[in-house]
Short mmCIF file of C-alpha atoms in Angstrom, two decimals:
data_model
loop_
_atom_site.label_atom_id
_atom_site.label_comp_id
_atom_site.label_asym_id
_atom_site.label_seq_id
_atom_site.Cartn_x
_atom_site.Cartn_y
_atom_site.Cartn_z
CA MET A 1 -23.18 15.90 -0.50
CA LYS A 2 -26.36 16.70 1.48
CA ILE A 3 -24.23 17.57 4.51
CA LEU A 4 -22.01 19.88 2.42
CA ASN A 5 -25.06 21.66 1.00
CA LEU A 6 -26.46 22.10 4.51
CA ILE A 7 -23.16 23.56 5.71
CA ILE A 8 -23.06 25.95 2.75
CA ILE A 9 -26.64 27.08 3.44
CA CYS A 10 -25.81 27.73 7.11
CA CYS A 11 -22.67 29.61 6.12
CA LEU A 12 -24.63 31.65 3.60
CA PHE A 13 -27.28 32.53 6.15
CA THR A 14 -24.80 33.62 8.81
CA THR A 15 -22.45 35.43 6.44
CA ILE A 16 -25.21 37.23 4.55
CA THR A 17 -26.79 38.27 7.85
CA PHE A 18 -23.59 40.01 8.85
CA ALA A 19 -23.03 41.32 5.35
CA GLN A 20 -26.47 42.88 5.39
CA GLN A 21 -25.71 44.52 8.73
CA LYS A 22 -22.73 46.15 7.06
CA ASP A 23 -24.42 46.73 3.69
CA PRO A 24 -28.21 46.83 3.33
CA LYS A 25 -28.01 45.37 -0.17
CA THR A 26 -28.28 41.59 -0.59
CA ASP A 27 -24.81 40.21 -1.01
CA SER A 28 -25.49 38.26 -4.21
CA LEU A 29 -21.79 38.00 -5.07
CA LEU A 30 -21.00 36.10 -1.87
CA VAL A 31 -24.00 33.84 -2.48
CA GLU A 32 -22.64 33.04 -5.93
CA TYR A 33 -19.17 32.24 -4.54
CA TYR A 34 -20.61 29.74 -2.09
CA GLN A 35 -23.05 28.15 -4.49
CA THR A 36 -20.33 27.63 -7.12
CA GLN A 37 -17.84 26.55 -4.43
CA ARG A 38 -15.35 29.29 -5.36
CA PHE A 39 -14.09 29.36 -1.80
CA ALA A 40 -10.79 31.15 -2.47
CA GLU A 41 -12.67 34.10 -3.96
CA ALA A 42 -15.18 33.94 -1.12
CA ALA A 43 -12.34 34.06 1.44
CA ASP A 44 -10.80 37.09 -0.24
CA TYR A 45 -14.18 38.81 -0.37
CA LEU A 46 -14.89 38.12 3.31
CA LYS A 47 -11.52 39.58 4.27
CA LYS A 48 -12.40 42.65 2.24
CA ILE A 49 -15.79 43.26 3.84
CA TYR A 50 -14.57 42.29 7.34
CA PRO A 51 -11.09 43.85 7.75
CA GLU A 52 -9.08 43.05 10.85
CA PRO A 53 -9.38 43.21 13.73
CA VAL A 54 -12.40 40.91 13.60
CA GLN A 55 -13.85 40.18 17.04
CA ASN A 56 -17.17 38.50 16.30
CA PRO A 57 -16.80 34.68 16.65
CA LYS A 58 -19.43 34.02 13.98
CA ILE A 59 -17.54 36.06 11.41
CA ILE A 60 -14.25 34.42 12.40
CA SER A 61 -15.98 31.05 12.01
CA GLN A 62 -16.98 31.95 8.44
CA LEU A 63 -13.46 33.10 7.62
CA ALA A 64 -12.08 29.86 9.09
CA TYR A 65 -14.50 27.63 7.21
CA THR A 66 -14.05 29.43 3.88
CA SER A 67 -10.25 29.40 4.18
CA ASN A 68 -10.36 25.70 5.03
CA MET A 69 -12.53 24.91 2.02
CA ALA A 70 -10.22 27.00 -0.16
CA GLY A 71 -7.25 24.90 0.95
CA ARG A 72 -5.62 27.81 2.75
CA LEU A 73 -4.80 25.69 5.75
CA PRO A 74 -2.43 28.03 7.64
CA ASP A 75 -5.06 30.80 7.45
CA ALA A 76 -7.82 28.41 8.47
CA GLU A 77 -5.82 27.10 11.42
CA GLY A 78 -5.12 30.64 12.55
CA TYR A 79 -8.81 31.52 12.55
CA TYR A 80 -9.79 28.28 14.32
CA GLN A 81 -7.05 28.90 16.90
CA ARG A 82 -8.70 32.24 17.69
CA LEU A 83 -12.01 30.42 18.19
CA TYR A 84 -10.29 27.78 20.32
CA ASP A 85 -8.73 30.47 22.51
CA VAL A 86 -12.24 31.79 23.20
CA ASP A 87 -13.85 28.35 23.74
CA SER A 88 -11.59 25.32 24.06
CA THR A 89 -14.57 22.99 24.51
CA SER A 90 -16.25 23.64 21.16
CA GLN A 91 -16.42 20.27 19.40
CA SER A 92 -16.81 21.83 15.97
CA THR A 93 -13.63 23.86 16.49
CA LEU A 94 -11.74 20.85 17.84
CA PHE A 95 -12.87 18.75 14.86
CA SER A 96 -11.77 21.45 12.46
CA MET A 97 -8.35 21.85 14.14
CA ALA A 98 -7.84 18.08 14.07
CA GLY A 99 -8.88 17.82 10.42
CA ILE A 100 -6.57 20.65 9.33
CA ASN A 101 -3.61 19.08 11.12
CA MET A 102 -4.33 15.72 9.47
CA ARG A 103 -4.34 17.40 6.07
CA ARG A 104 -1.02 19.08 6.93
CA GLY A 105 0.51 15.75 7.96
CA ASN A 106 0.72 16.52 11.68
CA ASN A 107 -1.09 13.44 12.96
CA THR A 108 0.26 13.77 16.49
CA LYS A 109 -1.29 17.21 16.89
CA ALA A 110 -4.49 16.03 15.18
CA ALA A 111 -4.76 13.14 17.64
CA SER A 112 -4.41 15.53 20.58
CA PHE A 113 -7.45 17.50 19.39
CA TYR A 114 -9.49 14.32 18.82
CA LYS A 115 -8.62 13.11 22.32
CA ARG A 116 -9.83 16.42 23.74
CA ILE A 117 -13.19 15.76 22.10
CA LEU A 118 -13.34 12.35 23.80
CA LYS A 119 -12.97 14.07 27.17
CA ILE A 120 -16.17 15.93 26.33
CA ASP A 121 -17.94 13.09 24.51
CA SER A 122 -16.53 9.61 25.04
CA THR A 123 -19.11 8.07 22.68
CA ASN A 124 -18.20 10.01 19.54
CA PHE A 125 -18.00 7.46 16.72
CA ASN A 126 -16.27 9.77 14.24
CA VAL A 127 -13.46 10.53 16.68
CA TYR A 128 -12.65 6.85 17.16
CA LYS A 129 -12.82 6.37 13.39
CA GLN A 130 -10.29 9.17 12.80
CA LEU A 131 -8.02 8.03 15.64
CA ALA A 132 -7.96 4.54 14.13
CA LEU A 133 -6.87 6.05 10.83
CA ILE A 134 -4.13 8.08 12.51
CA SER A 135 -2.90 5.10 14.56
CA GLN A 136 -2.18 2.69 11.69
CA SER A 137 1.52 2.58 12.61
CA ASP A 138 0.52 1.23 16.05
CA VAL A 139 -1.69 -1.79 15.39
CA VAL A 140 -2.57 -2.29 19.06
CA ALA A 141 -3.86 1.28 19.38
CA GLU A 142 -5.58 1.03 15.99
CA LEU A 143 -7.34 -2.17 17.09
CA GLY A 144 -8.61 -0.50 20.25
CA TYR A 145 -10.04 2.49 18.39
CA LEU A 146 -11.64 0.29 15.73
CA GLN A 147 -13.27 -1.87 18.39
CA LYS A 148 -14.75 1.18 20.10
CA ALA A 149 -15.99 2.60 16.80
CA ASN A 150 -17.50 -0.75 15.83
CA HIS A 151 -19.21 -1.03 19.22
CA LEU A 152 -20.83 2.37 18.67
CA ASN A 153 -21.80 1.66 15.05
CA PRO A 154 -21.50 -2.03 14.08
CA GLN A 155 -23.17 -1.35 10.73
CA ASP A 156 -20.44 0.92 9.38
CA ALA A 157 -18.91 -1.11 6.53
CA ASN A 158 -15.47 0.53 6.46
CA ILE A 159 -14.93 0.09 10.18
CA ALA A 160 -16.20 -3.50 10.09
CA VAL A 161 -13.83 -4.46 7.27
CA ASP A 162 -10.83 -2.68 8.80
CA LEU A 163 -11.52 -4.25 12.19
CA SER A 164 -12.01 -7.76 10.80
CA THR A 165 -8.78 -7.48 8.78
CA LEU A 166 -6.87 -6.45 11.90
CA LEU A 167 -8.49 -9.17 13.99
CA ILE A 168 -7.28 -11.73 11.45
CA GLN A 169 -3.75 -10.40 11.95
CA PHE A 170 -4.22 -10.98 15.69
CA LYS A 171 -5.41 -14.55 14.98
CA GLN A 172 -8.96 -13.75 16.12
CA GLU A 173 -10.69 -15.08 13.01
CA ALA A 174 -13.91 -16.12 14.73
CA THR A 175 -14.39 -12.63 16.17
CA ALA A 176 -13.59 -11.13 12.77
CA GLU A 177 -16.36 -13.23 11.23
CA LYS A 178 -18.88 -12.00 13.81
CA VAL A 179 -17.96 -8.38 13.06
CA ILE A 180 -18.46 -8.85 9.32
CA ASP A 181 -21.66 -10.87 9.73
CA GLN A 182 -23.23 -8.19 11.95
CA ALA A 183 -22.50 -5.49 9.38
CA LEU A 184 -23.76 -7.70 6.54
CA GLN A 185 -27.10 -8.17 8.25
CA ALA A 186 -27.77 -4.47 7.65
CA ASP A 187 -26.46 -4.42 4.06
CA THR A 188 -26.32 -7.85 2.42
CA ALA A 189 -25.35 -6.46 -1.00
CA ASN A 190 -22.42 -4.33 0.18
CA LEU A 191 -19.46 -5.41 -1.96
CA LEU A 192 -16.92 -4.07 0.51
CA LEU A 193 -18.42 -6.25 3.23
CA LEU A 194 -18.61 -9.24 0.89
CA LYS A 195 -14.88 -8.88 0.20
CA GLY A 196 -14.31 -8.80 3.95
CA LYS A 197 -16.48 -11.89 4.34
CA ALA A 198 -14.48 -13.65 1.60
CA GLN A 199 -11.26 -12.86 3.45
CA VAL A 200 -12.57 -14.19 6.75
CA SER A 201 -14.07 -17.32 5.16
CA TYR A 202 -10.83 -18.04 3.32
CA THR A 203 -8.78 -17.58 6.51
CA LEU A 204 -11.11 -19.97 8.35
CA LYS A 205 -10.70 -22.47 5.49
CA LYS A 206 -14.42 -22.37 4.73
CA PHE A 207 -13.67 -23.00 1.08
CA VAL A 208 -17.19 -23.67 -0.20
CA GLN A 209 -18.40 -20.45 1.39
CA THR A 210 -15.40 -18.58 0.02
CA ILE A 211 -16.14 -19.78 -3.53
CA ASN A 212 -19.78 -18.73 -3.26
CA ILE A 213 -18.93 -15.24 -2.01
CA CYS A 214 -16.20 -14.75 -4.60
CA SER A 215 -18.61 -15.85 -7.32
CA LYS A 216 -20.98 -13.07 -6.21
CA LEU A 217 -18.12 -10.57 -6.32
CA LEU A 218 -17.09 -11.70 -9.81
CA ALA A 219 -20.70 -11.41 -10.95
CA ASN A 220 -20.53 -7.78 -9.83
CA ASP A 221 -17.39 -7.13 -11.92
CA ASP A 222 -14.93 -7.44 -9.03
CA ARG A 223 -12.05 -9.15 -10.81
CA SER A 224 -9.37 -8.14 -8.34
CA SER A 225 -6.42 -10.49 -7.94
CA GLN A 226 -7.45 -11.07 -4.31
CA THR A 227 -10.96 -12.24 -5.21
CA ILE A 228 -9.64 -14.50 -7.98
CA SER A 229 -6.93 -15.93 -5.71
CA TYR A 230 -9.34 -16.69 -2.87
CA LYS A 231 -11.67 -18.48 -5.28
CA GLY A 232 -8.94 -20.34 -7.18
CA ILE A 233 -7.06 -21.53 -4.10
CA SER A 234 -10.33 -22.63 -2.47
CA GLU A 235 -11.18 -24.65 -5.58
CA PHE A 236 -7.72 -26.21 -5.52
CA ASN A 237 -8.12 -27.21 -1.88
CA LEU A 238 -11.44 -28.83 -2.73
CA LYS A 239 -9.68 -30.67 -5.60
CA ASN A 240 -11.78 -28.88 -8.20
CA TYR A 241 -8.72 -28.56 -10.42
CA SER A 242 -10.50 -27.67 -13.65
CA ASP A 243 -12.37 -24.86 -11.91
CA CYS A 244 -9.12 -23.68 -10.33
CA ILE A 245 -7.47 -23.48 -13.76
CA LYS A 246 -10.42 -21.61 -15.22
CA THR A 247 -10.42 -19.15 -12.32
CA PHE A 248 -6.71 -18.35 -12.41
CA HIS A 249 -6.78 -17.90 -16.18
CA MET A 250 -8.99 -14.88 -15.50
CA LEU A 251 -5.75 -13.14 -14.57
CA ASP A 252 -4.37 -13.58 -18.10
CA THR A 253 -6.30 -10.59 -19.45
CA THR A 254 -5.02 -8.30 -16.68
CA GLN A 255 -1.42 -9.58 -16.88
CA ALA A 256 -1.51 -10.01 -13.12
CA GLN A 257 -0.20 -13.57 -12.89
CA ASN A 258 2.27 -14.07 -10.07
CA GLU A 259 4.24 -16.82 -8.34
CA SER A 260 1.18 -18.06 -6.45
CA SER A 261 -1.18 -18.20 -9.43
CA TYR A 262 1.44 -19.93 -11.59
CA TYR A 263 2.02 -22.45 -8.80
CA TYR A 264 -1.68 -23.36 -8.48
CA LEU A 265 -2.06 -23.52 -12.25
CA GLY A 266 0.94 -25.83 -12.47
CA MET A 267 -0.20 -28.05 -9.63
CA SER A 268 -3.75 -28.24 -11.01
CA TYR A 269 -2.47 -29.29 -14.43
CA LYS A 270 -0.23 -31.83 -12.70
CA ALA A 271 -3.20 -33.24 -10.76
CA LEU A 272 -5.00 -33.63 -14.09
CA LYS A 273 -1.90 -35.41 -15.47
CA GLN A 274 -1.24 -32.65 -18.02
CA ASP A 275 2.45 -32.63 -17.21
CA THR A 276 3.68 -30.49 -20.12
CA LYS A 277 1.47 -27.62 -18.98
CA ALA A 278 2.35 -28.35 -15.36
CA ILE A 279 6.06 -27.95 -16.13
CA PHE A 280 5.41 -24.72 -18.06
CA TYR A 281 3.53 -23.02 -15.22
CA LEU A 282 5.77 -24.32 -12.45
CA GLN A 283 8.76 -22.90 -14.35
CA ARG A 284 6.94 -19.56 -14.52
CA ALA A 285 6.44 -19.79 -10.74
CA ILE A 286 10.17 -20.31 -10.25
CA GLU A 287 10.95 -17.31 -12.46
CA GLN A 288 8.55 -15.14 -10.45
CA ALA A 289 9.98 -16.35 -7.15
CA ILE A 290 13.58 -15.50 -8.01
CA SER A 291 14.75 -11.91 -8.25
CA PRO A 292 16.46 -11.09 -11.58
CA ASN A 293 19.19 -9.52 -9.46
CA THR A 294 19.98 -12.62 -7.39
CA ASP A 295 23.18 -13.37 -9.31
CA THR A 296 24.33 -9.80 -8.70
CA TYR A 297 23.71 -10.13 -4.97
CA TYR A 298 25.82 -13.28 -4.80
CA SER A 299 28.57 -11.58 -6.80
CA GLU A 300 28.64 -8.70 -4.32
CA ILE A 301 28.79 -11.17 -1.42
CA ALA A 302 31.61 -13.01 -3.13
CA ASP A 303 33.54 -9.79 -3.70
CA SER A 304 33.22 -8.94 -0.01
CA TYR A 305 34.51 -12.39 0.97
CA ASP A 306 37.44 -11.87 -1.40
CA ARG A 307 38.25 -8.54 0.25
CA LEU A 308 38.17 -10.33 3.62
CA HIS A 309 40.73 -12.81 2.24
CA LEU A 310 38.28 -15.70 2.38
CA PRO A 311 38.78 -17.12 -1.14
CA LYS A 312 36.89 -20.39 -0.67
CA LYS A 313 33.78 -18.60 0.61
CA ALA A 314 34.08 -16.13 -2.26
CA LEU A 315 34.20 -18.98 -4.79
CA ALA A 316 31.19 -20.66 -3.19
CA ALA A 317 29.18 -17.43 -3.44
CA TYR A 318 30.17 -16.95 -7.08
CA GLN A 319 29.09 -20.53 -7.85
CA ARG A 320 25.69 -19.98 -6.24
CA GLY A 321 25.24 -16.81 -8.23
CA LEU A 322 25.89 -18.65 -11.49
CA ILE A 323 22.81 -20.76 -10.83
CA PHE A 324 20.68 -17.64 -11.25
CA GLY A 325 22.52 -15.96 -14.09
CA GLU A 326 25.73 -16.31 -16.08
CA LYS A 327 27.97 -13.25 -16.37
CA PRO A 328 31.43 -13.43 -17.98
CA ILE A 329 33.09 -11.28 -15.34
CA VAL A 330 32.13 -13.83 -12.66
CA TYR A 331 34.22 -16.48 -14.40
CA TYR A 332 37.09 -14.03 -14.63
CA ALA A 333 36.81 -13.27 -10.88
CA MET A 334 36.80 -16.97 -10.05
CA ALA A 335 39.81 -17.61 -12.27
CA SER A 336 41.64 -14.73 -10.60
CA ILE A 337 40.99 -16.20 -7.13
CA TYR A 338 42.27 -19.64 -8.19
CA ASP A 339 45.24 -18.00 -9.86
CA SER A 340 46.35 -15.39 -7.32
CA ASN A 341 44.97 -16.57 -3.98
CA LEU A 342 44.90 -20.35 -4.16
CA LYS A 343 47.67 -20.94 -6.70
CA ASP A 344 45.46 -23.57 -8.33
CA THR A 345 46.70 -23.53 -11.92
CA MET A 346 44.29 -26.14 -13.29
CA ASN A 347 41.14 -24.38 -12.08
CA ALA A 348 42.55 -20.98 -12.94
CA VAL A 349 43.02 -22.06 -16.59
CA LYS A 350 39.59 -23.73 -16.56
CA TYR A 351 37.78 -20.54 -15.53
CA TYR A 352 39.93 -18.24 -17.68
CA LYS A 353 38.87 -20.38 -20.67
CA LYS A 354 35.27 -20.32 -19.48
CA TYR A 355 35.44 -16.53 -19.33
CA LEU A 356 36.56 -16.32 -22.96
CA SER A 357 34.06 -18.95 -24.11
CA VAL A 358 31.03 -16.97 -22.96
CA LYS A 359 32.12 -14.04 -25.15
CA PRO A 360 32.62 -11.12 -22.78
CA PRO A 361 31.76 -7.66 -24.20
CA VAL A 362 34.86 -6.49 -26.06
CA GLU A 363 34.08 -2.79 -25.79
CA LYS A 364 33.94 -2.94 -21.98
CA GLN A 365 36.34 -5.77 -21.07
CA GLN A 366 39.09 -5.66 -23.70
CA SER A 367 41.83 -5.36 -21.07
CA TYR A 368 40.48 -8.43 -19.23
CA ILE A 369 40.30 -10.40 -22.48
CA ASP A 370 43.89 -9.50 -23.39
CA PHE A 371 45.17 -10.39 -19.92
CA THR A 372 43.24 -13.68 -19.87
CA THR A 373 44.60 -14.73 -23.26
CA ARG A 374 48.21 -14.08 -22.15
CA ARG A 375 47.67 -15.61 -18.73
CA ILE A 376 46.37 -18.93 -20.12
CA VAL A 377 49.54 -19.23 -22.21
CA ASP A 378 51.74 -18.43 -19.20
CA LEU A 379 49.99 -20.95 -16.91
CA LYS A 380 50.28 -23.74 -19.47
CA ARG A 381 54.05 -23.45 -19.68
#
């Protein structure tokens, strides 16, 4: 906020100076636009008092800045391009061009402007920070930029956390811990860094340390599922089953239980020989682990096998699907395969009867019901 106010003051000084050269009266209206951050109105007013063609770079700079702040990005880019054409080495112009292109979704072009700044100043922390953000689809490039940014400013919490997280992905946990520890030395109460420290400690299986850090986070109202999971799983690994249960039950109020939390709850209750509760939570874990559409997927696989004239594989797929959900039409499809493809009368009758027994929806499958009823009679003759 202090930086923004400083920029506005500078803009006011420069703009009013030129305005006063054009009009001896103090331009109080423009001052009001800037102070109240009504940048769209300010941009329109500047265009009015400085009609094209504008040649003075300082006036163009004000038009560029005001248009940028007003969200008029094509206009802002046009003005900054004019400044760039005059001086392609201006870091402020290059930063502005890069920032506008990032906001417009053109990260490739933004990166090209940031890289031009590095040719002028290879130690620019903010450039490496922005390039890391742009390069998230290329983790190797992102890692390189984060390492350079961290080297220039090891106390920056966001960079330290992002770098440590990426280092963990690259199996460099010890280095990740050093990065976080160095940043924490400068700001021991930074919750973002404490979350990063919890992640590193958990990855390194330093469970006591993980529990202590997570306890600090919980004391500061961080009840995220990640913090609770790190603490609960650490307690489980230390065989503190009662603590593990208490920790994971914190998720009940947020309705954020998942397969993992149900599993650790179930296994903790089992370790405490509370088997009824263990069964309950382990069943919940199974339900979370299995997609409600699994039976449908197997049915689609079975149908494809049937179309490939592979009836036995189709039947096997239908059978597997029934484990995850029972649908009447599956029994009908199986009966049809036994009946038409395999000429297996006994199994055909069995599955036709099964189809009718599970009460298929009459309004949607009346024709199948009628056919099945007649076909059972025919096959029994």
